Amino acid sequence: MVASLKRNCVVFSLASLPLCGFEGAASSQTIAPRDGGTTALPAIEVPAPHRAQPPRRPRAPVITQARRWEPDAPPPTEAQVLASKTATLDDARRNIFAPVGTSRYEFSHQAIEALPQGTNSALDKVLLQAPGVTQDTAERDKLHVRNEHGNLQFRINGIALPEGAGAFGQFLDTAIVGQLDLITGALPAQFGLRTAGVVDIQTKTDAFNNSGSVSVYGGSHRTITPSFEYGGTAGQTQYFVSGRYFGSNLGIENPTPANEAIHDRTAQEKGFLYLSTVIDPTSRLTFISGLSNGLYQIPNNPGQPSNFTAFGVSNFDSSLLNERQKELNQFNVVAYQKSGDGIDYQLSYFNRYSQLHFIPDQIGDLVINGVASDVYRQTFVNGIQEDTAYRVGYAHTLRFGFSVSVERSLVNNISTVLPLDAGGSPFDAPFSVFDASAKTGWLLGTYFQDEWKITNNLNLNAGLRFDQMYQYVDANQFSPRISLTWKPFEGTTFHAGYARNFTPPPQVLAAPTNLALVQNTTQQPAVSAHDPVLPERSNVFDVGVVQKIHAIPGLEVGVDAYYKTARDQIDDGQFGAAYVLTAFNFDRGKNVGVELKSSYTNGNFRAYANLAWARQLATGIVSNQFLFDPDTLAYIASHDTYTDHTQIYTASAGVSYLWDSTRFSASMIFGSGMRAGFANIDHVPSYTQVNMGIARDFFLQPDRSKPTTLRFDVVNLFDRIYTIRDGTGIGVFAPQFGPRRGFYMGISQKI
């Protein structure tokens, strides 16, 4: 009996009987032998033969957009890692020096390059494009912010640079600027001493990729300015160096309306060095150094009358005068920055050396002016500054710090004068008097402020500052500051603030004069009073709003109004042939103004326009009264008098467009005219100056990151002849005219 026979039968030769195997079961059967018995055979299990599996066919890969194979990104280079650390520390530094509650006008490096002349333009020419900035002459710092005379501080990476003795030199080169902000209004407590405005410069942070540029620029008035810059990364250190030479026959403003000035050659050199080493991800050490050296011929004004006789000469051609001035400025900054655990701080050491030397034409100045003054001024400042930002939870950021600086100043004046006879008439017997003043002065300041984030849209910043001066006058003041910033809607920012300010006079400008040395000479003043120069104490109120126009993407408009009252208001002027300034105080002053600003950016197109109205009035003279004649003193004592640098209306505008590697640009400045005449009761005529430029990038090498750039610029396109000063007014000695039309070309190569 065979059970469940299914398949796989195999014939064996065993008793001539077939034997079948059963798949999956044992096969057993009973065989009857011949003798009639039965014999049980053992079960035989025969496994089924192995059936080979067919080879597995590989599955075709399915490629989708999300899973497409890409090569692994290369690991970041050492320079990229360092750049990331530096960017983090830069953000922390911006948190330390946050100018909350103020009015701020920004210039990026790209915006500066988009102006006519680009980075070949001096820093003061760039600032003239900001609202409320007025053009002036070289010896008066070339500009005024909100009609203030001086009272402007410069900061590099948050570190305040002390003032120097120079009058003409723009010691900072525009090429170093990565971001330039003009900060005005009611400044927070961390900004002290110079409070009309803060020129805050952030050095270039994208210039450390082992590249640079060389360029040559020049044109009209025999102007030539070669320059270079290079930046790179070595290990954990970033470095940037730049240098520029400037030579021109238009060194300072021409005293005549002619196209070319007489005796106005200048030669200037500038250098800048930046080193930054990241110690660890939370700290770094930075060194900054700058140098400017300038030689200037003082331009001549032909036709000046000869009023005296000296050394036997009674008639001198004023076009042949040979007055000169030398200026040297050098500064160094070492800063250590640390961030972590909600605290960011920076500790800095700084110094600045400044020197000015005015060299007269001894015979010519004596014959024309009755005095030839050889003036030497030198100042050396050392100081430390510490600033900290401490985040307390979400709502509060505390900022506090201090600064201490010591200044050694030296003022020498060797005046060659003529004596007076018994009748008060000068006679030809020149002699020299030596007046010197040396002083070691101290400035100390400390502050504490709290930025309170009341809501997501409302910030209150309140602080207190204390300043102490030990100079020719010792004085101090506590100065409260408070401001409110409100953002009720997206793109809308209101600010309002109040600041009490304390402004010491520049020590080198406040040096006293020994009037006893010039009694009975051609330098004897009509007024003998000479009280010391005092610090200015003021109250500033500021309110403004900035609005982004959502209906026109890229358009932003703003308005800002301010009002200032002052006691012992500081001013200065040129009270003689030497191109140096002397400080004095008005008893009271007030400054009021409104600024309108607008900007529009759309792709490669950028435009801006600004308009300002302002008035600054003052009454009474309470220091260095000998600088004025009796009639002027009497008038100022009883009348609100315009300061000499007041300009009622100021405007600026510009446009630029980048098309196929070619940039077209134009800029404009307008002024209603500064004050002139007796006690500044008049003003010079209004003026408008338009500049234009075109720049084109050529890619002459396979590496398109290193273009060759050609540019062509026209200054004063319509050759408008206009007067900045007419030689009259308080503290104004000679006339000065704006530049005539000039053509300039340049070539630069990225390396």
Tab-separated table of C-alpha atoms in Angstrom, residues 121-534:
chain	number	residue	atom	x	y	z
A	121	SER	CA	35.886	111.350	-2.782
A	122	ALA	CA	36.958	112.766	0.598
A	123	LEU	CA	34.988	111.787	3.672
A	124	ASP	CA	33.502	115.272	4.087
A	125	LYS	CA	32.148	115.181	0.514
A	126	VAL	CA	30.371	111.919	1.291
A	127	LEU	CA	28.832	113.364	4.468
A	128	LEU	CA	27.475	116.355	2.511
A	129	GLN	CA	24.916	113.929	1.036
A	130	ALA	CA	23.327	113.416	4.493
A	131	PRO	CA	20.421	115.620	5.669
A	132	GLY	CA	21.350	118.750	7.611
A	133	VAL	CA	25.055	118.718	6.679
A	134	THR	CA	26.373	122.057	5.407
A	135	GLN	CA	29.451	122.705	3.271
A	136	ASP	CA	32.157	124.993	4.651
A	137	THR	CA	35.819	125.766	4.105
A	138	ALA	CA	38.931	123.755	4.935
A	139	GLU	CA	39.968	125.528	8.128
A	140	ARG	CA	36.446	125.002	9.514
A	141	ASP	CA	36.464	121.213	9.162
A	142	LYS	CA	34.786	121.490	5.722
A	143	LEU	CA	31.299	120.793	7.074
A	144	HIS	CA	28.768	121.454	9.821
A	145	VAL	CA	26.161	119.067	11.189
A	146	ARG	CA	22.884	120.734	12.175
A	147	ASN	CA	24.565	124.167	12.022
A	148	GLU	CA	26.969	123.241	14.827
A	149	HIS	CA	30.584	124.389	14.648
A	150	GLY	CA	32.714	121.322	15.275
A	151	ASN	CA	31.278	119.325	18.195
A	152	LEU	CA	31.461	116.209	16.001
A	153	GLN	CA	33.058	112.956	17.127
A	154	PHE	CA	34.536	110.202	14.978
A	155	ARG	CA	34.391	106.568	16.032
A	156	ILE	CA	36.047	103.561	14.453
A	157	ASN	CA	34.443	100.258	15.423
A	158	GLY	CA	32.848	101.964	18.423
A	159	ILE	CA	36.061	103.572	19.730
A	160	ALA	CA	36.012	107.381	19.997
A	161	LEU	CA	39.017	109.084	18.402
A	162	PRO	CA	40.287	112.212	20.192
A	163	GLU	CA	40.491	115.530	18.394
A	164	GLY	CA	43.680	116.798	16.831
A	165	ALA	CA	45.275	120.153	16.204
A	166	GLY	CA	44.909	120.155	12.418
A	167	ALA	CA	42.549	122.309	10.426
A	168	PHE	CA	42.729	120.988	6.873
A	169	GLY	CA	43.566	117.317	7.078
A	170	GLN	CA	40.890	114.682	6.556
A	171	PHE	CA	42.809	112.031	8.428
A	172	LEU	CA	40.443	109.147	7.519
A	173	ASP	CA	40.347	107.682	4.026
A	174	THR	CA	36.964	106.776	2.552
A	175	ALA	CA	38.350	103.508	1.170
A	176	ILE	CA	38.514	101.958	4.656
A	177	VAL	CA	34.776	102.350	5.221
A	178	GLY	CA	32.604	99.266	5.288
A	179	GLN	CA	29.643	101.085	6.858
A	180	LEU	CA	29.384	104.792	7.632
A	181	ASP	CA	26.610	106.118	9.888
A	182	LEU	CA	25.903	109.728	10.775
A	183	ILE	CA	24.103	109.636	14.137
A	184	THR	CA	22.325	112.767	15.359
A	185	GLY	CA	19.569	113.734	17.786
A	186	ALA	CA	19.317	113.156	21.530
A	187	LEU	CA	22.255	110.792	21.901
A	188	PRO	CA	22.239	107.969	24.491
A	189	ALA	CA	24.362	108.306	27.620
A	190	GLN	CA	27.224	106.282	26.135
A	191	PHE	CA	27.983	109.096	23.660
A	192	GLY	CA	29.585	112.046	25.406
A	193	LEU	CA	31.659	115.210	24.918
A	194	ARG	CA	31.110	115.810	21.170
A	195	THR	CA	27.348	115.573	20.732
A	196	ALA	CA	26.300	117.446	17.575
A	197	GLY	CA	26.726	114.156	15.752
A	198	VAL	CA	28.675	110.927	15.677
A	199	VAL	CA	30.438	109.731	12.536
A	200	ASP	CA	30.475	106.004	13.249
A	201	ILE	CA	32.750	104.029	10.911
A	202	GLN	CA	32.733	100.258	10.732
A	203	THR	CA	35.826	99.076	8.878
A	204	LYS	CA	35.477	96.799	5.894
A	205	THR	CA	34.669	93.221	6.887
A	206	ASP	CA	34.581	91.720	3.393
A	207	ALA	CA	38.155	92.564	2.474
A	208	PHE	CA	40.023	89.637	3.998
A	209	ASN	CA	39.940	87.190	1.090
A	210	ASN	CA	43.582	87.707	0.014
A	211	SER	CA	42.717	90.303	-2.579
A	212	GLY	CA	42.876	94.037	-3.094
A	213	SER	CA	43.155	96.737	-5.716
A	214	VAL	CA	45.491	99.359	-7.147
A	215	SER	CA	44.254	102.540	-8.790
A	216	VAL	CA	45.257	105.888	-10.232
A	217	TYR	CA	42.859	108.832	-10.347
A	218	GLY	CA	43.332	112.420	-11.421
A	219	GLY	CA	42.465	115.259	-13.737
A	220	SER	CA	41.814	118.999	-13.437
A	221	HIS	CA	44.046	121.280	-11.362
A	222	ARG	CA	46.903	118.803	-11.922
A	223	THR	CA	45.270	116.404	-9.517
A	224	ILE	CA	46.810	112.970	-9.131
A	225	THR	CA	45.930	110.339	-6.527
A	226	PRO	CA	47.379	106.820	-6.740
A	227	SER	CA	46.148	104.379	-4.101
A	228	PHE	CA	46.231	100.728	-3.116
A	229	GLU	CA	44.508	98.391	-0.671
A	230	TYR	CA	44.946	94.747	0.204
A	231	GLY	CA	43.355	92.430	2.727
A	232	GLY	CA	43.768	88.807	3.643
A	233	THR	CA	43.643	86.062	6.256
A	234	ALA	CA	46.553	84.294	7.914
A	235	GLY	CA	45.614	81.664	10.460
A	236	GLN	CA	43.273	83.300	12.956
A	237	THR	CA	44.267	86.838	11.885
A	238	GLN	CA	42.569	89.139	9.405
A	239	TYR	CA	44.465	92.112	8.027
A	240	PHE	CA	43.776	95.099	5.785
A	241	VAL	CA	46.160	97.818	4.653
A	242	SER	CA	45.615	100.825	2.406
A	243	GLY	CA	47.577	103.838	1.241
A	244	ARG	CA	46.872	106.942	-0.811
A	245	TYR	CA	48.760	109.941	-2.160
A	246	PHE	CA	46.925	113.112	-3.147
A	247	GLY	CA	48.489	115.968	-5.061
A	248	SER	CA	46.617	118.951	-6.498
A	249	ASN	CA	46.849	122.625	-7.386
A	250	LEU	CA	43.577	123.113	-5.492
A	251	GLY	CA	44.629	122.217	-1.964
A	252	ILE	CA	42.140	124.415	-0.129
A	253	GLU	CA	39.423	126.770	-1.340
A	254	ASN	CA	40.344	129.400	-3.906
A	255	PRO	CA	39.971	132.967	-2.533
A	256	THR	CA	39.113	134.158	-6.055
A	257	PRO	CA	36.470	133.021	-8.570
A	258	ALA	CA	39.180	132.080	-11.101
A	259	ASN	CA	39.409	128.523	-12.398
A	260	GLU	CA	42.943	128.095	-11.049
A	261	ALA	CA	44.113	129.338	-7.663
A	262	ILE	CA	47.435	131.084	-7.121
A	263	HIS	CA	49.910	129.301	-4.840
A	264	ASP	CA	47.580	126.467	-3.765
A	265	ARG	CA	49.569	123.248	-4.243
A	266	THR	CA	49.097	120.419	-1.769
A	267	ALA	CA	50.770	117.045	-1.261
A	268	GLN	CA	49.149	114.566	1.124
A	269	GLU	CA	49.815	110.976	2.162
A	270	LYS	CA	47.460	108.686	4.054
A	271	GLY	CA	47.905	105.176	5.386
A	272	PHE	CA	45.694	102.752	7.282
A	273	LEU	CA	46.278	99.371	8.933
A	274	TYR	CA	43.758	96.967	10.474
A	275	LEU	CA	44.657	93.727	12.256
A	276	SER	CA	42.190	91.438	14.018
A	277	THR	CA	43.031	88.132	15.699
A	278	VAL	CA	40.332	85.794	16.991
A	279	ILE	CA	41.599	84.329	20.262
A	280	ASP	CA	38.667	81.947	20.663
A	281	PRO	CA	35.048	81.894	19.405
A	282	THR	CA	34.073	84.504	22.007
A	283	SER	CA	36.982	86.961	22.000
A	284	ARG	CA	39.347	88.838	19.707
A	285	LEU	CA	42.107	91.426	19.747
A	286	THR	CA	42.100	94.295	17.252
A	287	PHE	CA	44.745	96.860	16.285
A	288	ILE	CA	43.940	99.904	14.156
A	289	SER	CA	46.434	102.537	13.012
A	290	GLY	CA	46.127	105.533	10.712
A	291	LEU	CA	48.451	108.252	9.442
A	292	SER	CA	47.936	111.415	7.418
A	293	ASN	CA	50.578	113.937	6.457
A	294	GLY	CA	49.838	117.068	4.469
A	295	LEU	CA	51.736	120.034	3.047
A	296	TYR	CA	49.671	123.030	1.929
A	297	GLN	CA	50.378	126.281	0.198
A	298	ILE	CA	48.019	129.026	1.389
A	299	PRO	CA	46.327	130.446	-1.731
A	300	ASN	CA	46.832	134.103	-2.548
A	301	ASN	CA	44.261	136.810	-3.179
A	302	PRO	CA	45.719	139.383	-5.610
A	303	GLY	CA	45.124	143.088	-5.152
A	304	GLN	CA	45.321	143.279	-1.355
A	305	PRO	CA	46.463	146.738	-0.199
A	306	SER	CA	49.814	147.311	1.517
A	307	ASN	CA	49.049	148.986	4.849
A	308	PHE	CA	52.430	149.081	6.627
A	309	THR	CA	56.139	149.509	6.044
A	310	ALA	CA	58.479	146.774	7.248
A	311	PHE	CA	62.125	146.043	6.527
A	312	GLY	CA	62.074	149.030	4.195
A	313	VAL	CA	59.247	147.552	2.081
A	314	SER	CA	56.035	149.526	1.784
A	315	ASN	CA	54.459	147.911	-1.260
A	316	PHE	CA	54.050	144.130	-1.560
A	317	ASP	CA	52.230	142.236	-4.315
A	318	SER	CA	49.799	139.952	-2.455
A	319	SER	CA	49.832	137.438	-5.327
A	320	LEU	CA	53.456	136.667	-4.400
A	321	LEU	CA	52.855	135.745	-0.762
A	322	ASN	CA	54.426	132.470	0.348
A	323	GLU	CA	52.414	131.252	3.336
A	324	ARG	CA	52.440	127.509	4.017
A	325	GLN	CA	51.003	125.029	6.470
A	326	LYS	CA	52.081	121.539	7.530
A	327	GLU	CA	49.822	119.039	9.250
A	328	LEU	CA	50.456	115.613	10.708
A	329	ASN	CA	47.914	113.288	12.301
A	330	GLN	CA	48.510	109.762	13.572
A	331	PHE	CA	46.349	107.483	15.718
A	332	ASN	CA	46.503	103.957	17.157
A	333	VAL	CA	43.832	101.797	18.777
A	334	VAL	CA	44.174	98.447	20.569
A	335	ALA	CA	40.865	96.798	21.541
A	336	TYR	CA	40.011	93.563	23.315
A	337	GLN	CA	36.465	92.275	22.822
A	338	LYS	CA	34.745	89.471	24.730
A	339	SER	CA	31.252	87.999	24.435
A	340	GLY	CA	29.445	85.286	26.330
A	341	ASP	CA	26.754	84.474	28.914
A	342	GLY	CA	24.694	87.516	27.934
A	343	ILE	CA	27.587	89.953	28.401
A	344	ASP	CA	29.436	91.732	25.599
A	345	TYR	CA	32.231	94.153	26.378
A	346	GLN	CA	35.156	95.930	24.736
A	347	LEU	CA	38.198	97.450	26.423
A	348	SER	CA	40.305	99.808	24.322
A	349	TYR	CA	43.483	101.837	24.524
A	350	PHE	CA	43.891	104.712	22.063
A	351	ASN	CA	46.320	107.499	21.311
A	352	ARG	CA	46.541	110.296	18.799
A	353	TYR	CA	49.373	112.635	17.896
A	354	SER	CA	48.571	115.794	15.957
A	355	GLN	CA	50.759	118.643	14.765
A	356	LEU	CA	50.128	121.876	12.877
A	357	HIS	CA	52.638	124.470	11.765
A	358	PHE	CA	51.662	127.684	9.950
A	359	ILE	CA	54.646	129.395	8.341
A	360	PRO	CA	54.036	133.037	7.354
A	361	ASP	CA	55.559	135.202	4.682
A	362	GLN	CA	57.344	137.445	7.136
A	363	ILE	CA	57.748	140.538	4.950
A	364	GLY	CA	54.512	140.216	2.969
A	365	ASP	CA	52.319	139.534	6.000
A	366	LEU	CA	53.866	142.428	7.920
A	367	VAL	CA	53.364	144.896	5.060
A	368	ILE	CA	49.779	143.808	4.354
A	369	ASN	CA	48.470	142.781	7.803
A	370	GLY	CA	50.873	144.368	10.282
A	371	VAL	CA	51.772	140.979	11.812
A	372	ALA	CA	53.466	137.785	10.681
A	373	SER	CA	52.544	134.883	12.983
A	374	ASP	CA	54.492	131.648	13.039
A	375	VAL	CA	52.028	129.294	14.769
A	376	TYR	CA	52.875	125.823	16.034
A	377	ARG	CA	50.335	123.533	17.696
A	378	GLN	CA	50.930	120.050	18.990
A	379	THR	CA	48.759	117.655	20.947
A	380	PHE	CA	49.256	114.099	22.148
A	381	VAL	CA	46.348	112.176	23.687
A	382	ASN	CA	46.366	108.816	25.471
A	383	GLY	CA	43.245	107.163	26.801
A	384	ILE	CA	41.291	104.060	27.659
A	385	GLN	CA	37.640	103.297	27.019
A	386	GLU	CA	35.468	100.458	28.277
A	387	ASP	CA	31.933	99.643	27.168
A	388	THR	CA	29.684	96.778	28.282
A	389	ALA	CA	26.254	95.493	27.244
A	390	TYR	CA	24.525	93.084	29.651
A	391	ARG	CA	21.273	91.380	28.659
A	392	VAL	CA	18.963	90.849	31.631
A	393	GLY	CA	16.225	88.483	30.534
A	394	TYR	CA	14.206	89.423	27.507
A	395	ALA	CA	13.192	92.960	28.394
A	396	HIS	CA	16.335	94.759	29.547
A	397	THR	CA	19.782	95.479	28.125
A	398	LEU	CA	22.060	97.372	30.488
A	399	ARG	CA	24.923	99.352	29.004
A	400	PHE	CA	27.641	100.955	31.064
A	401	GLY	CA	31.249	102.012	30.733
A	402	PHE	CA	33.851	104.710	31.223
A	403	SER	CA	36.565	106.640	29.426
A	404	VAL	CA	39.686	108.400	30.661
A	405	SER	CA	42.045	110.441	28.502
A	406	VAL	CA	45.016	112.660	29.189
A	407	GLU	CA	46.150	115.284	26.686
A	408	ARG	CA	49.405	117.162	26.515
A	409	SER	CA	49.058	120.225	24.298
A	410	LEU	CA	51.581	122.841	23.246
A	411	VAL	CA	50.740	126.121	21.519
A	412	ASN	CA	53.570	128.421	20.384
A	413	ASN	CA	53.060	131.707	18.576
A	414	ILE	CA	56.047	133.728	17.361
A	415	SER	CA	54.590	137.002	16.109
A	416	THR	CA	56.652	139.571	14.258
A	417	VAL	CA	54.977	142.932	14.835
A	418	LEU	CA	55.572	146.650	14.424
A	419	PRO	CA	55.761	149.021	17.401
A	420	LEU	CA	53.518	152.059	17.820
A	421	ASP	CA	54.808	155.562	18.459
A	422	ALA	CA	53.391	157.954	21.039
A	423	GLY	CA	50.641	158.912	18.636
A	424	GLY	CA	49.614	155.310	18.022
A	425	SER	CA	51.132	155.056	14.532
A	426	PRO	CA	53.296	152.053	13.553
A	427	PHE	CA	56.893	152.570	12.467
A	428	ASP	CA	59.435	150.377	10.718
A	429	ALA	CA	61.179	148.589	13.558
A	430	PRO	CA	59.883	144.995	13.446
A	431	PHE	CA	60.488	142.747	16.421
A	432	SER	CA	59.208	139.340	17.536
A	433	VAL	CA	57.243	138.279	20.588
A	434	PHE	CA	56.997	134.699	21.784
A	435	ASP	CA	53.780	133.472	23.395
A	436	ALA	CA	53.683	129.846	24.542
A	437	SER	CA	51.164	127.763	26.424
A	438	ALA	CA	51.566	124.145	27.510
A	439	LYS	CA	48.937	122.154	29.357
A	440	THR	CA	48.287	118.617	30.557
A	441	GLY	CA	44.553	118.126	30.710
A	442	TRP	CA	42.252	115.285	31.704
A	443	LEU	CA	38.812	114.199	30.548
A	444	LEU	CA	36.891	111.572	32.508
A	445	GLY	CA	33.463	110.184	31.820
A	446	THR	CA	31.208	107.351	32.902
A	447	TYR	CA	27.659	106.312	32.060
A	448	PHE	CA	24.905	103.831	32.832
A	449	GLN	CA	21.795	103.234	30.747
A	450	ASP	CA	18.964	100.726	30.458
A	451	GLU	CA	17.258	99.811	27.204
A	452	TRP	CA	13.873	98.517	28.342
A	453	LYS	CA	11.800	96.595	25.819
A	454	ILE	CA	8.366	97.421	27.224
A	455	THR	CA	6.582	95.587	24.418
A	456	ASN	CA	7.650	94.122	21.105
A	457	ASN	CA	6.980	97.529	19.554
A	458	LEU	CA	7.963	99.958	22.303
A	459	ASN	CA	11.457	100.606	23.725
A	460	LEU	CA	12.483	103.024	26.447
A	461	ASN	CA	16.143	103.947	26.833
A	462	ALA	CA	17.118	105.910	29.928
A	463	GLY	CA	20.553	106.724	31.234
A	464	LEU	CA	22.791	109.026	33.219
A	465	ARG	CA	26.216	110.309	32.284
A	466	PHE	CA	28.876	112.095	34.330
A	467	ASP	CA	31.770	114.045	32.799
A	468	GLN	CA	34.694	115.793	34.456
A	469	MET	CA	37.274	118.041	32.781
A	470	TYR	CA	40.589	119.272	34.183
A	471	GLN	CA	41.951	121.641	31.544
A	472	TYR	CA	42.385	125.413	31.466
A	473	VAL	CA	39.055	125.382	33.315
A	474	ASP	CA	37.916	122.647	35.714
A	475	ALA	CA	34.238	121.675	35.474
A	476	ASN	CA	31.836	118.736	35.564
A	477	GLN	CA	28.217	117.789	34.986
A	478	PHE	CA	25.649	115.018	35.447
A	479	SER	CA	23.717	114.555	32.218
A	480	PRO	CA	20.409	112.625	32.118
A	481	ARG	CA	19.348	111.117	28.797
A	482	ILE	CA	16.049	109.476	27.826
A	483	SER	CA	14.502	108.362	24.539
A	484	LEU	CA	11.504	106.378	23.322
A	485	THR	CA	11.314	104.256	20.175
A	486	TRP	CA	7.897	103.062	18.961
A	487	LYS	CA	7.103	100.818	15.995
A	488	PRO	CA	3.296	100.787	15.806
A	489	PHE	CA	3.196	99.194	12.357
A	490	GLU	CA	5.583	97.282	10.152
A	491	GLY	CA	7.896	99.763	8.473
A	492	THR	CA	7.040	102.665	10.809
A	493	THR	CA	9.482	103.880	13.479
A	494	PHE	CA	8.940	106.851	15.783
A	495	HIS	CA	11.612	108.188	18.104
A	496	ALA	CA	11.646	110.994	20.643
A	497	GLY	CA	14.360	111.937	23.069
A	498	TYR	CA	15.915	114.404	25.466
A	499	ALA	CA	19.618	114.778	26.275
A	500	ARG	CA	21.535	116.994	28.652
A	501	ASN	CA	25.005	117.551	27.165
A	502	PHE	CA	28.378	118.689	28.467
A	503	THR	CA	30.905	119.800	25.830
A	504	PRO	CA	34.451	120.844	26.816
A	505	PRO	CA	36.269	123.129	24.372
A	506	PRO	CA	39.091	121.549	22.363
A	507	GLN	CA	42.080	122.122	24.636
A	508	VAL	CA	44.376	123.256	21.850
A	509	LEU	CA	41.829	125.909	20.732
A	510	ALA	CA	41.233	127.170	24.275
A	511	ALA	CA	44.858	128.059	25.031
A	512	PRO	CA	45.059	131.565	26.553
A	513	THR	CA	46.769	134.524	24.896
A	514	ASN	CA	49.182	136.797	26.759
A	515	LEU	CA	47.937	140.212	25.672
A	516	ALA	CA	50.664	142.008	27.620
A	517	LEU	CA	53.185	140.903	25.010
A	518	VAL	CA	51.517	142.864	22.207
A	519	GLN	CA	50.707	146.109	23.977
A	520	ASN	CA	51.731	149.171	21.934
A	521	THR	CA	52.137	147.105	18.764
A	522	THR	CA	50.130	146.553	15.617
A	523	GLN	CA	48.624	143.508	17.365
A	524	GLN	CA	47.256	145.399	20.352
A	525	PRO	CA	43.502	144.624	20.527
A	526	ALA	CA	40.860	147.292	21.004
A	527	VAL	CA	39.270	145.201	23.779
A	528	SER	CA	41.402	143.922	26.636
A	529	ALA	CA	39.020	141.376	28.209
A	530	HIS	CA	40.076	137.755	27.705
A	531	ASP	CA	38.119	135.463	30.016
A	532	PRO	CA	38.891	131.735	29.671
A	533	VAL	CA	36.918	129.503	27.345
A	534	LEU	CA	34.214	127.543	29.174
